[in-house]
Amino acid sequence: QSVLTQPPSVSGAPGQRVTISCTGSSSNIGAGYDVHWYQQLPGTAPKPLIYDETNRPSGVPDRFSGSRSGTSASLAITGLQAEDEAEYYCQSYDSSLSAWVFGGGTKLTVL
Amino acid sequence: EVQVVESGGGLIQPGGSLRLSCAVSGFTVSSTYMSWVRQAPGKGLECVSLIYTGGTTYYTVSVRGRFTISRDNSKNTLDLQMNSLRAEDTAVYYCASYSSYFDSWGQGTLVTVSS
């Protein structure tokens, strides 16, 4: 059971917009700790996608965006492409656990 | 160019020990937080251990007292000494630098604990 809750799977057709939610609590996202997102393509290492809620590392397309509200955060992907099919993880810090925590991951399927 | 390369994984019997190493280029391990993140087969990510620039260390509860993180500034490497290994430690272990997030990752090294 992950501290940060993500839907196990989402799907969308090419060109569509999808969102992935990350629900936390008052000891992590709700406490103001930054939320980060990682993309893991099959058989590869995770790669940073969004950091500090809304920032994209160099090379990440602006089709990817992040937001937060209260104890939750969201990753939005617009103009869905086949190459976006991957596992997506949110990550933050939890003050109750004094630990860096990840969501359980969401598998994105491009139909 | 930043490169992070792990080594040392393999098959080990329960109760055994293994030492993972992470060779870094493009930055120095002493200048940033460094971490080990693992992923059990078919499962999500877990931050196992992290070392601050000042040397303070963090361990997830399940490995405290069994794992030790260390760095060698002269070799620019990060190590993870793993003792008393259990079946549930089976995972791909990633070395990653940490600024405000896990920014540079290696390709991972597989540790399998099985008899």
CSV table of C-alpha atoms in Angstrom, one decimal:
chain,number,residue,atom,x,y,z
A,1,GLN,CA,0.0,0.0,0.0
A,2,SER,CA,1.7,3.2,-1.2
A,3,VAL,CA,1.6,6.4,0.7
A,4,LEU,CA,0.8,8.2,-2.5
A,5,THR,CA,-2.2,6.7,-4.4
A,6,GLN,CA,-2.3,6.5,-8.2
A,7,PRO,CA,-4.8,4.8,-10.5
A,8,PRO,CA,-3.3,1.5,-11.7
A,9,SER,CA,-4.0,2.3,-15.3
A,10,VAL,CA,-5.2,5.0,-17.7
A,11,SER,CA,-5.6,4.9,-21.4
A,12,GLY,CA,-6.3,7.2,-24.3
A,13,ALA,CA,-6.2,7.4,-28.1
A,14,PRO,CA,-3.4,9.1,-30.0
A,15,GLY,CA,-3.9,12.9,-29.9
A,16,GLN,CA,-6.1,12.8,-26.8
A,17,ARG,CA,-5.4,14.3,-23.4
A,18,VAL,CA,-5.0,12.1,-20.3
A,19,THR,CA,-4.4,12.9,-16.7
A,20,ILE,CA,-2.9,10.8,-13.9
A,21,SER,CA,-3.7,11.7,-10.3
A,22,CYS,CA,-1.6,11.3,-7.2
A,23,THR,CA,-3.4,11.5,-3.9
A,24,GLY,CA,-1.5,12.0,-0.7
A,25,SER,CA,-2.2,13.4,2.7
A,26,SER,CA,-1.4,16.2,5.2
A,27,SER,CA,2.0,14.8,5.9
A,28,ASN,CA,3.3,14.8,2.3
A,29,ILE,CA,1.6,16.7,-0.6
A,30,GLY,CA,-0.7,18.5,1.8
A,31,ALA,CA,2.2,19.7,3.9
A,32,GLY,CA,3.7,21.5,0.9
A,33,TYR,CA,6.4,19.1,0.0
A,34,ASP,CA,7.2,19.2,-3.7
A,35,VAL,CA,5.8,16.6,-6.1
A,36,HIS,CA,7.8,15.1,-8.9
A,37,TRP,CA,6.9,12.7,-11.7
A,38,TYR,CA,8.9,10.0,-13.5
A,39,GLN,CA,8.4,8.1,-16.7
A,40,GLN,CA,9.5,4.5,-16.9
A,41,LEU,CA,9.5,3.0,-20.4
A,42,PRO,CA,9.4,-0.8,-20.5
A,43,GLY,CA,12.7,-2.3,-19.5
A,44,THR,CA,14.4,1.0,-18.7
A,45,ALA,CA,15.3,3.1,-15.7
A,46,PRO,CA,12.9,5.8,-14.5
A,47,LYS,CA,13.4,9.2,-16.0
A,48,PRO,CA,12.4,12.5,-14.5
A,49,LEU,CA,9.5,14.1,-16.3
A,50,ILE,CA,8.3,16.9,-14.0
A,51,TYR,CA,10.0,18.3,-10.9
A,52,ASP,CA,8.7,20.7,-8.3
A,53,GLU,CA,5.2,20.3,-9.5
A,54,THR,CA,5.4,22.1,-12.8
A,55,ASN,CA,9.0,22.2,-14.1
A,56,ARG,CA,10.2,20.1,-17.0
A,57,PRO,CA,13.9,18.9,-17.3
A,58,SER,CA,15.6,19.8,-20.5
A,59,GLY,CA,14.4,17.7,-23.3
A,60,VAL,CA,10.9,16.9,-22.0
A,61,PRO,CA,8.2,18.1,-24.4
A,62,ASP,CA,5.7,20.6,-23.2
A,63,ARG,CA,3.0,18.1,-23.8
A,64,PHE,CA,3.7,17.0,-20.3
A,65,SER,CA,2.5,19.3,-17.4
A,66,GLY,CA,2.0,19.0,-13.7
A,67,SER,CA,-0.3,20.7,-11.2
A,68,ARG,CA,-1.2,20.3,-7.5
A,69,SER,CA,-4.2,21.2,-5.3
A,70,GLY,CA,-4.5,20.5,-1.6
A,71,THR,CA,-3.3,16.9,-0.9
A,72,SER,CA,-3.3,15.9,-4.6
A,73,ALA,CA,-1.2,16.4,-7.7
A,74,SER,CA,-1.8,15.6,-11.3
A,75,LEU,CA,0.2,14.9,-14.4
A,76,ALA,CA,-1.4,15.8,-17.7
A,77,ILE,CA,-0.3,14.6,-21.1
A,78,THR,CA,-1.7,16.3,-24.2
A,79,GLY,CA,-1.4,15.2,-27.8
A,80,LEU,CA,-0.9,11.6,-26.8
A,81,GLN,CA,1.6,9.6,-28.8
A,82,ALA,CA,2.4,5.9,-29.0
A,83,GLU,CA,5.8,6.5,-27.4
A,84,ASP,CA,4.1,7.8,-24.3
A,85,GLU,CA,3.1,4.3,-23.4
A,86,ALA,CA,4.9,3.7,-20.1
A,87,GLU,CA,4.6,3.5,-16.3
A,88,TYR,CA,4.3,6.9,-14.5
A,89,TYR,CA,5.2,7.5,-10.9
A,90,CYS,CA,4.7,10.5,-8.6
A,91,GLN,CA,7.1,11.1,-5.7
A,92,SER,CA,7.2,13.4,-2.7
A,93,TYR,CA,8.5,13.5,0.9
A,94,ASP,CA,6.5,12.4,3.9
A,95,SER,CA,7.2,14.0,7.2
A,96,SER,CA,5.4,11.4,9.3
A,97,LEU,CA,7.6,8.6,7.9
A,98,SER,CA,10.6,10.9,7.4
A,99,ALA,CA,10.9,9.2,4.1
A,100,TRP,CA,11.0,9.8,0.3
A,101,VAL,CA,7.9,8.2,-1.0
A,102,PHE,CA,6.6,7.1,-4.4
A,103,GLY,CA,3.2,6.4,-5.7
A,104,GLY,CA,2.4,2.9,-6.8
A,105,GLY,CA,2.6,3.8,-10.5
A,106,THR,CA,0.2,4.2,-13.3
A,107,LYS,CA,0.4,2.3,-16.6
A,108,LEU,CA,-0.5,4.4,-19.5
A,109,THR,CA,-1.8,2.6,-22.6
A,110,VAL,CA,-2.1,4.3,-25.9
A,111,LEU,CA,-5.0,2.7,-27.7
B,1,GLU,CA,28.0,14.3,-19.9
B,2,VAL,CA,26.5,12.8,-16.7
B,3,GLN,CA,26.8,9.0,-16.4
B,4,VAL,CA,25.7,6.7,-13.6
B,5,VAL,CA,26.7,3.0,-13.8
B,6,GLU,CA,25.8,0.4,-11.2
B,7,SER,CA,27.6,-3.0,-10.7
B,8,GLY,CA,27.7,-5.8,-8.2
B,9,GLY,CA,24.3,-7.4,-8.6
B,10,GLY,CA,23.8,-11.1,-8.8
B,11,LEU,CA,22.3,-14.2,-7.3
B,12,ILE,CA,22.8,-14.6,-3.6
B,13,GLN,CA,21.4,-17.0,-1.0
B,14,PRO,CA,19.2,-15.8,1.9
B,15,GLY,CA,21.4,-14.5,4.7
B,16,GLY,CA,24.3,-13.7,2.4
B,17,SER,CA,26.0,-10.4,1.6
B,18,LEU,CA,26.5,-8.4,-1.5
B,19,ARG,CA,28.1,-5.0,-2.2
B,20,LEU,CA,26.7,-2.8,-5.0
B,21,SER,CA,28.8,0.0,-6.5
B,22,CYS,CA,27.9,3.0,-8.5
B,23,ALA,CA,30.4,4.8,-10.7
B,24,VAL,CA,29.6,8.4,-11.5
B,25,SER,CA,31.0,10.8,-14.1
B,26,GLY,CA,30.0,14.3,-15.0
B,27,PHE,CA,29.6,15.4,-11.4
B,28,THR,CA,31.1,14.5,-8.0
B,29,VAL,CA,29.3,12.2,-5.5
B,30,SER,CA,30.3,14.5,-2.7
B,31,SER,CA,28.6,17.5,-4.2
B,32,THR,CA,25.1,16.2,-4.1
B,33,TYR,CA,22.8,13.8,-2.2
B,34,MET,CA,23.1,10.2,-3.6
B,35,SER,CA,20.6,7.4,-3.3
B,36,TRP,CA,19.7,3.8,-4.0
B,37,VAL,CA,16.2,3.2,-5.2
B,38,ARG,CA,15.0,-0.3,-5.8
B,39,GLN,CA,12.2,-1.9,-7.8
B,40,ALA,CA,11.0,-5.4,-7.0
B,41,PRO,CA,9.9,-7.5,-10.0
B,42,GLY,CA,6.6,-6.1,-11.3
B,43,LYS,CA,6.4,-3.6,-8.4
B,44,GLY,CA,6.9,0.1,-7.8
B,45,LEU,CA,9.8,2.2,-6.7
B,46,GLU,CA,11.2,2.4,-3.2
B,47,CYS,CA,14.0,4.7,-1.9
B,48,VAL,CA,16.2,2.3,0.1
B,49,SER,CA,18.9,4.6,1.2
B,50,LEU,CA,20.3,8.1,0.8
B,51,ILE,CA,23.4,9.9,1.8
B,52,TYR,CA,23.5,13.7,2.3
B,53,THR,CA,26.5,15.8,1.3
B,54,GLY,CA,27.4,16.1,5.0
B,55,GLY,CA,27.4,12.3,5.4
B,56,THR,CA,24.1,11.9,7.2
B,57,THR,CA,22.4,8.7,6.0
B,58,TYR,CA,18.8,7.6,5.6
B,59,TYR,CA,17.5,4.0,5.3
B,60,THR,CA,14.1,2.7,4.8
B,61,VAL,CA,12.8,0.8,7.8
B,62,SER,CA,13.0,-2.7,6.3
B,63,VAL,CA,16.8,-2.4,5.6
B,64,ARG,CA,18.0,-0.6,8.7
B,65,GLY,CA,20.8,-2.4,10.5
B,66,ARG,CA,21.4,-4.6,7.4
B,67,PHE,CA,22.4,-2.1,4.7
B,68,THR,CA,25.1,0.5,4.7
B,69,ILE,CA,25.5,3.3,2.2
B,70,SER,CA,28.9,4.9,1.7
B,71,ARG,CA,30.8,7.0,-0.8
B,72,ASP,CA,34.4,7.1,-1.9
B,73,ASN,CA,35.2,10.7,-2.9
B,74,SER,CA,38.6,9.7,-4.3
B,75,LYS,CA,37.0,7.2,-6.7
B,76,ASN,CA,33.8,9.2,-7.2
B,77,THR,CA,31.7,6.1,-6.4
B,78,LEU,CA,28.7,5.2,-4.2
B,79,ASP,CA,28.4,1.9,-2.5
B,80,LEU,CA,25.7,-0.1,-0.8
B,81,GLN,CA,26.8,-2.9,1.5
B,82,MET,CA,23.9,-5.4,1.9
B,83,ASN,CA,24.0,-8.0,4.7
B,84,SER,CA,21.6,-10.6,5.9
B,85,LEU,CA,19.8,-10.5,2.6
B,86,ARG,CA,16.2,-11.7,2.4
B,87,ALA,CA,14.0,-12.9,-0.4
B,88,GLU,CA,12.1,-9.6,-0.2
B,89,ASP,CA,15.3,-7.7,-1.1
B,90,THR,CA,15.1,-9.2,-4.6
B,91,ALA,CA,14.9,-6.2,-6.9
B,92,VAL,CA,16.6,-4.0,-9.5
B,93,TYR,CA,18.7,-1.5,-7.6
B,94,TYR,CA,19.1,1.9,-9.1
B,95,CYS,CA,21.7,4.5,-8.1
B,96,ALA,CA,20.4,8.0,-8.5
B,97,SER,CA,21.6,11.5,-7.6
B,98,TYR,CA,19.2,13.7,-5.7
B,99,SER,CA,18.9,17.5,-5.9
B,100,SER,CA,15.3,18.3,-5.0
B,101,TYR,CA,14.3,15.2,-6.9
B,102,PHE,CA,15.9,12.0,-8.2
B,103,ASP,CA,17.5,13.5,-11.2
B,104,SER,CA,20.2,11.3,-12.7
B,105,TRP,CA,19.7,7.5,-12.7
B,106,GLY,CA,21.8,4.5,-13.7
B,107,GLN,CA,20.5,1.6,-15.7
B,108,GLY,CA,20.2,-0.6,-12.5
B,109,THR,CA,21.7,-3.8,-11.3
B,110,LEU,CA,19.6,-6.9,-10.5
B,111,VAL,CA,19.9,-8.5,-7.1
B,112,THR,CA,18.2,-11.9,-6.7
B,113,VAL,CA,18.0,-13.5,-3.2
B,114,SER,CA,17.1,-17.1,-3.6
B,115,SER,CA,18.3,-20.6,-2.5
